[in-house]
Amino acid sequence: MTKSLEHTEIARDQSAVDAAVEREYRRHRMLRGRDLLLAILTPVALLALWELAAAFGAIDARLFTPPSEIVERGWDMIAGGELWVHVVATVGRLAAGFVLGAVAGVLVGLVMGVSRPLRAAFGPTFTALYALPKIAILPLLLLIFGLTETPKVLSVAISVFFVVQINTLAGIVQIDGRILEAARAYQASGWKLFRYVLLPGATPSIMTGLRVSAGMAVIVVTAVEFVASNNGLGYLIWNSWQLFQPQTMFVGLITVSIIGAVVTGLIIVLERALLPWQHSGGPRKKGKEQ
């Protein structure tokens, strides 16, 4: 009889837990749906407000071109192929510079992280160079390489390098010493220590560096194209301002922002693939825990 009562109590407690988990799961889904809805409706509402303000004369439509006219101008540029020329030029420079700077930043950061003498020798120098505005290096690069693609790519690569290098180094240095002691106790050294302890421990910081440097890379490539290019979205924006073509200028600005969002989104997808445990939060519906 006592055992039967105990089983009944256990079943009742389990049912209560299951019900609580189900309620939390539904609440979590509702909040995610609300967040997604707000993320979509907010820019739509702002664009509608912009359109209405221009239509009723609250803002100068000659300076703040209504979204409908921007879309029309953008479609004409896409159909005519003009926009693609500038997009391809910017994306090519951005991709080449980002990959070059990211790879170099990760490698240098890892080497400095595992070598105290190198960290002491180059740490202050890299800290000082990081504070230097990257666009200020462009004139020197132009003197060395001339008006070619190399200075534009290197400007992006340098801006990405320092951000990724600093974050990679921080990721290595901040690894808990007890973890390293445990790894060495299990005879982990050399490549095994690097592959299974140091690199996984530094990966979250590396991904943070890549996310931050992505936005900086878009800024730098656009600024470089302002002054040292005859194509690209930066050139398009600057030339449109000089010719007082606000529709075209807004098309360029929006395209740059879209490219920045896409690059950041790709890095987030990569981060989710490499660090799935950091994005597995939130309650799960019963039966999906397996």
XYZ file of C-alpha atoms in Angstrom:
290
model
C 0.000 0.000 0.000
C 2.842 2.369 0.926
C 4.649 1.631 -2.323
C 1.455 2.301 -4.287
C 1.115 5.704 -2.619
C 4.753 6.486 -3.356
C 4.280 5.611 -7.033
C 1.170 7.798 -7.146
C 3.076 10.729 -5.616
C 5.956 10.271 -8.060
C 3.570 10.155 -11.028
C 1.792 13.288 -9.779
C 5.085 15.133 -9.343
C 6.236 14.036 -12.808
C 2.979 15.262 -14.343
C 3.423 18.624 -12.636
C 6.989 18.903 -13.928
C 5.889 17.956 -17.459
C 3.124 20.556 -17.359
C 5.559 23.240 -16.169
C 8.029 22.357 -18.923
C 5.251 22.487 -21.517
C 4.113 25.923 -20.283
C 7.665 27.256 -20.359
C 8.191 25.838 -23.840
C 5.040 27.561 -25.122
C 6.038 30.818 -23.436
C 9.476 30.627 -25.011
C 7.983 30.046 -28.463
C 5.573 32.942 -27.976
C 8.414 35.286 -27.002
C 10.486 34.194 -30.003
C 7.542 34.817 -32.298
C 6.968 38.237 -30.767
C 10.641 39.157 -31.152
C 10.616 38.100 -34.803
C 7.455 40.099 -35.438
C 8.940 43.202 -33.808
C 12.156 42.796 -35.812
C 10.132 42.810 -39.048
C 7.518 45.421 -38.203
C 9.872 48.051 -36.748
C 11.799 48.827 -39.982
C 8.572 48.568 -41.980
C 6.918 51.121 -39.684
C 9.906 53.451 -39.900
C 9.905 53.266 -43.709
C 6.170 53.972 -43.783
C 6.664 56.954 -41.480
C 9.470 58.200 -43.740
C 7.228 57.861 -46.809
C 4.354 59.723 -45.147
C 6.611 62.480 -43.831
C 7.970 63.092 -47.333
C 4.483 62.977 -48.874
C 3.068 65.562 -46.449
C 6.092 67.849 -46.555
C 7.293 67.211 -43.016
C 10.771 66.548 -44.440
C 12.434 67.797 -47.614
C 11.887 65.044 -50.214
C 14.743 66.444 -52.286
C 17.194 65.530 -49.522
C 15.399 62.606 -47.896
C 14.165 60.722 -50.945
C 10.989 58.716 -50.152
C 11.518 54.941 -49.920
C 9.259 54.348 -52.924
C 11.533 56.446 -55.149
C 14.639 54.771 -53.704
C 13.192 51.348 -54.540
C 12.349 52.528 -58.054
C 15.851 53.895 -58.576
C 17.412 50.749 -57.144
C 15.377 48.550 -59.461
C 16.455 50.610 -62.470
C 20.110 50.261 -61.433
C 19.731 46.502 -60.945
C 17.961 46.028 -64.265
C 20.545 48.137 -66.076
C 23.453 46.317 -64.426
C 24.947 49.496 -62.971
C 24.519 48.439 -59.354
C 26.007 44.988 -59.911
C 29.280 46.473 -61.147
C 29.736 48.372 -57.893
C 28.533 45.487 -55.697
C 30.944 43.009 -57.288
C 33.860 45.435 -56.883
C 33.094 46.094 -53.203
C 32.360 42.484 -52.295
C 35.547 41.303 -54.009
C 37.716 43.733 -52.032
C 35.824 43.003 -48.834
C 36.087 39.217 -49.182
C 39.775 39.219 -50.089
C 40.740 41.629 -47.331
C 38.563 39.942 -44.704
C 39.894 36.447 -45.373
C 43.501 37.642 -45.493
C 43.209 39.667 -42.293
C 41.208 37.020 -40.412
C 43.606 34.161 -41.219
C 46.663 36.247 -40.336
C 44.999 37.545 -37.156
C 44.078 34.069 -35.927
C 47.530 32.642 -36.635
C 49.427 35.519 -35.034
C 47.071 35.593 -32.055
C 47.491 31.866 -31.450
C 51.284 32.022 -31.729
C 51.481 34.991 -29.366
C 49.090 33.272 -26.993
C 51.287 30.208 -26.584
C 54.595 32.109 -26.601
C 55.166 34.492 -23.712
C 58.349 36.033 -25.224
C 56.528 36.888 -28.453
C 53.614 38.295 -26.457
C 55.978 40.517 -24.502
C 57.882 41.591 -27.625
C 54.981 42.419 -29.945
C 52.072 43.078 -27.571
C 52.755 46.797 -26.959
C 53.506 47.406 -30.635
C 50.275 45.815 -31.805
C 48.335 47.712 -29.154
C 49.747 51.007 -30.432
C 49.074 50.127 -34.087
C 45.518 49.059 -33.280
C 44.767 52.596 -32.052
C 45.904 54.054 -35.386
C 42.942 54.835 -37.693
C 43.186 52.228 -40.428
C 42.051 54.600 -43.150
C 45.096 56.762 -42.259
C 47.351 53.973 -43.567
C 45.836 54.254 -47.057
C 48.115 57.094 -48.280
C 51.191 55.054 -47.331
C 49.811 51.988 -49.120
C 49.063 54.103 -52.193
C 52.650 55.374 -52.196
C 53.973 51.814 -52.059
C 51.570 50.009 -54.399
C 50.107 52.837 -56.480
C 46.492 53.129 -57.609
C 45.870 49.385 -57.768
C 43.575 46.992 -55.941
C 46.298 46.034 -53.460
C 46.016 49.126 -51.192
C 42.232 48.713 -50.949
C 42.443 45.038 -50.035
C 45.299 45.610 -47.580
C 43.393 48.430 -45.862
C 40.568 45.998 -45.117
C 42.974 43.208 -44.162
C 44.856 45.411 -41.691
C 41.652 46.579 -40.007
C 40.450 42.981 -39.636
C 43.851 41.654 -38.552
C 44.205 43.679 -35.366
C 40.671 43.004 -34.121
C 40.939 39.255 -34.712
C 44.493 39.068 -33.341
C 43.566 40.830 -30.102
C 40.501 38.650 -29.551
C 42.370 35.445 -30.384
C 45.175 36.339 -27.984
C 42.658 37.171 -25.263
C 40.921 33.835 -25.827
C 44.181 31.916 -25.335
C 45.320 33.911 -22.307
C 41.953 33.603 -20.542
C 41.841 29.803 -20.660
C 41.569 28.496 -17.099
C 44.969 27.334 -15.848
C 43.354 24.317 -14.210
C 42.240 23.106 -17.619
C 45.806 23.298 -18.897
C 47.073 21.446 -15.829
C 44.516 18.694 -16.346
C 45.448 18.421 -20.027
C 49.142 18.111 -19.224
C 48.350 15.544 -16.541
C 46.830 13.418 -19.298
C 50.004 13.780 -21.398
C 48.518 16.383 -23.762
C 51.278 18.462 -25.306
C 52.276 20.030 -28.587
C 49.717 19.568 -31.343
C 47.263 17.648 -29.124
C 47.242 20.409 -26.524
C 46.728 22.996 -29.235
C 44.058 21.013 -31.128
C 41.952 19.819 -28.218
C 42.455 22.512 -25.561
C 43.829 25.841 -26.801
C 41.970 26.175 -30.087
C 38.524 25.153 -28.722
C 39.069 27.403 -25.712
C 39.893 30.391 -27.898
C 37.192 29.792 -30.539
C 34.449 31.870 -28.795
C 36.797 34.863 -28.630
C 37.856 34.309 -32.242
C 34.229 34.368 -33.388
C 33.619 37.551 -31.412
C 36.596 39.121 -33.158
C 35.275 38.056 -36.557
C 31.843 39.574 -35.843
C 33.320 42.882 -34.720
C 35.810 43.033 -37.578
C 33.092 42.318 -40.160
C 31.403 45.632 -39.468
C 34.738 47.429 -39.384
C 35.739 45.874 -42.713
C 32.582 47.169 -44.402
C 33.242 50.652 -43.023
C 36.868 50.658 -44.146
C 36.235 49.346 -47.672
C 33.515 51.965 -48.171
C 35.758 54.766 -46.896
C 38.639 53.593 -49.092
C 36.387 53.624 -52.149
C 35.406 57.212 -51.348
C 38.889 58.488 -52.163
C 40.844 55.827 -54.050
C 38.523 54.101 -56.476
C 36.446 54.663 -59.581
C 34.032 51.839 -58.811
C 32.479 50.184 -55.786
C 29.642 51.229 -53.495
C 31.786 53.786 -51.677
C 32.554 55.460 -54.993
C 28.866 55.299 -55.913
C 27.835 57.035 -52.682
C 30.501 59.721 -52.907
C 29.939 60.406 -56.598
C 26.177 60.628 -56.046
C 26.725 63.222 -53.338
C 28.961 65.281 -55.630
C 26.347 65.163 -58.414
C 23.479 65.734 -55.936
C 21.686 62.479 -56.734
C 20.195 61.520 -53.359
C 18.198 58.596 -54.809
C 21.366 56.918 -56.033
C 23.187 57.793 -52.813
C 20.484 56.115 -50.709
C 20.610 53.040 -52.939
C 24.332 52.796 -52.260
C 23.885 53.290 -48.509
C 21.171 50.638 -48.282
C 23.208 48.185 -50.346
C 26.219 48.663 -48.067
C 24.062 48.012 -45.010
C 22.653 44.861 -46.602
C 26.147 43.575 -47.379
C 27.194 44.264 -43.789
C 24.162 42.377 -42.457
C 24.823 39.418 -44.780
C 28.484 39.170 -43.765
C 27.592 39.316 -40.080
C 24.848 36.742 -40.610
C 27.259 34.341 -42.293
C 29.644 34.640 -39.360
C 26.800 33.962 -36.919
C 25.867 30.838 -38.905
C 29.505 29.708 -38.762
C 29.567 30.380 -35.027
C 26.431 28.319 -34.490
C 28.027 25.460 -36.409
C 31.296 25.621 -34.460
C 29.803 26.423 -31.048
C 26.362 24.766 -30.973
C 26.335 24.568 -27.168
C 26.328 28.376 -26.899
C 23.082 28.618 -28.891
C 21.166 25.704 -27.403
C 19.531 27.730 -24.646
C 15.831 27.930 -23.994
C 13.436 25.234 -22.869
C 12.721 22.283 -25.116
C 9.465 20.510 -25.634
C 9.179 17.153 -23.929
C 10.303 14.438 -26.270
C 12.876 16.669 -28.068
C 15.611 16.426 -25.460
C 17.085 13.342 -27.105
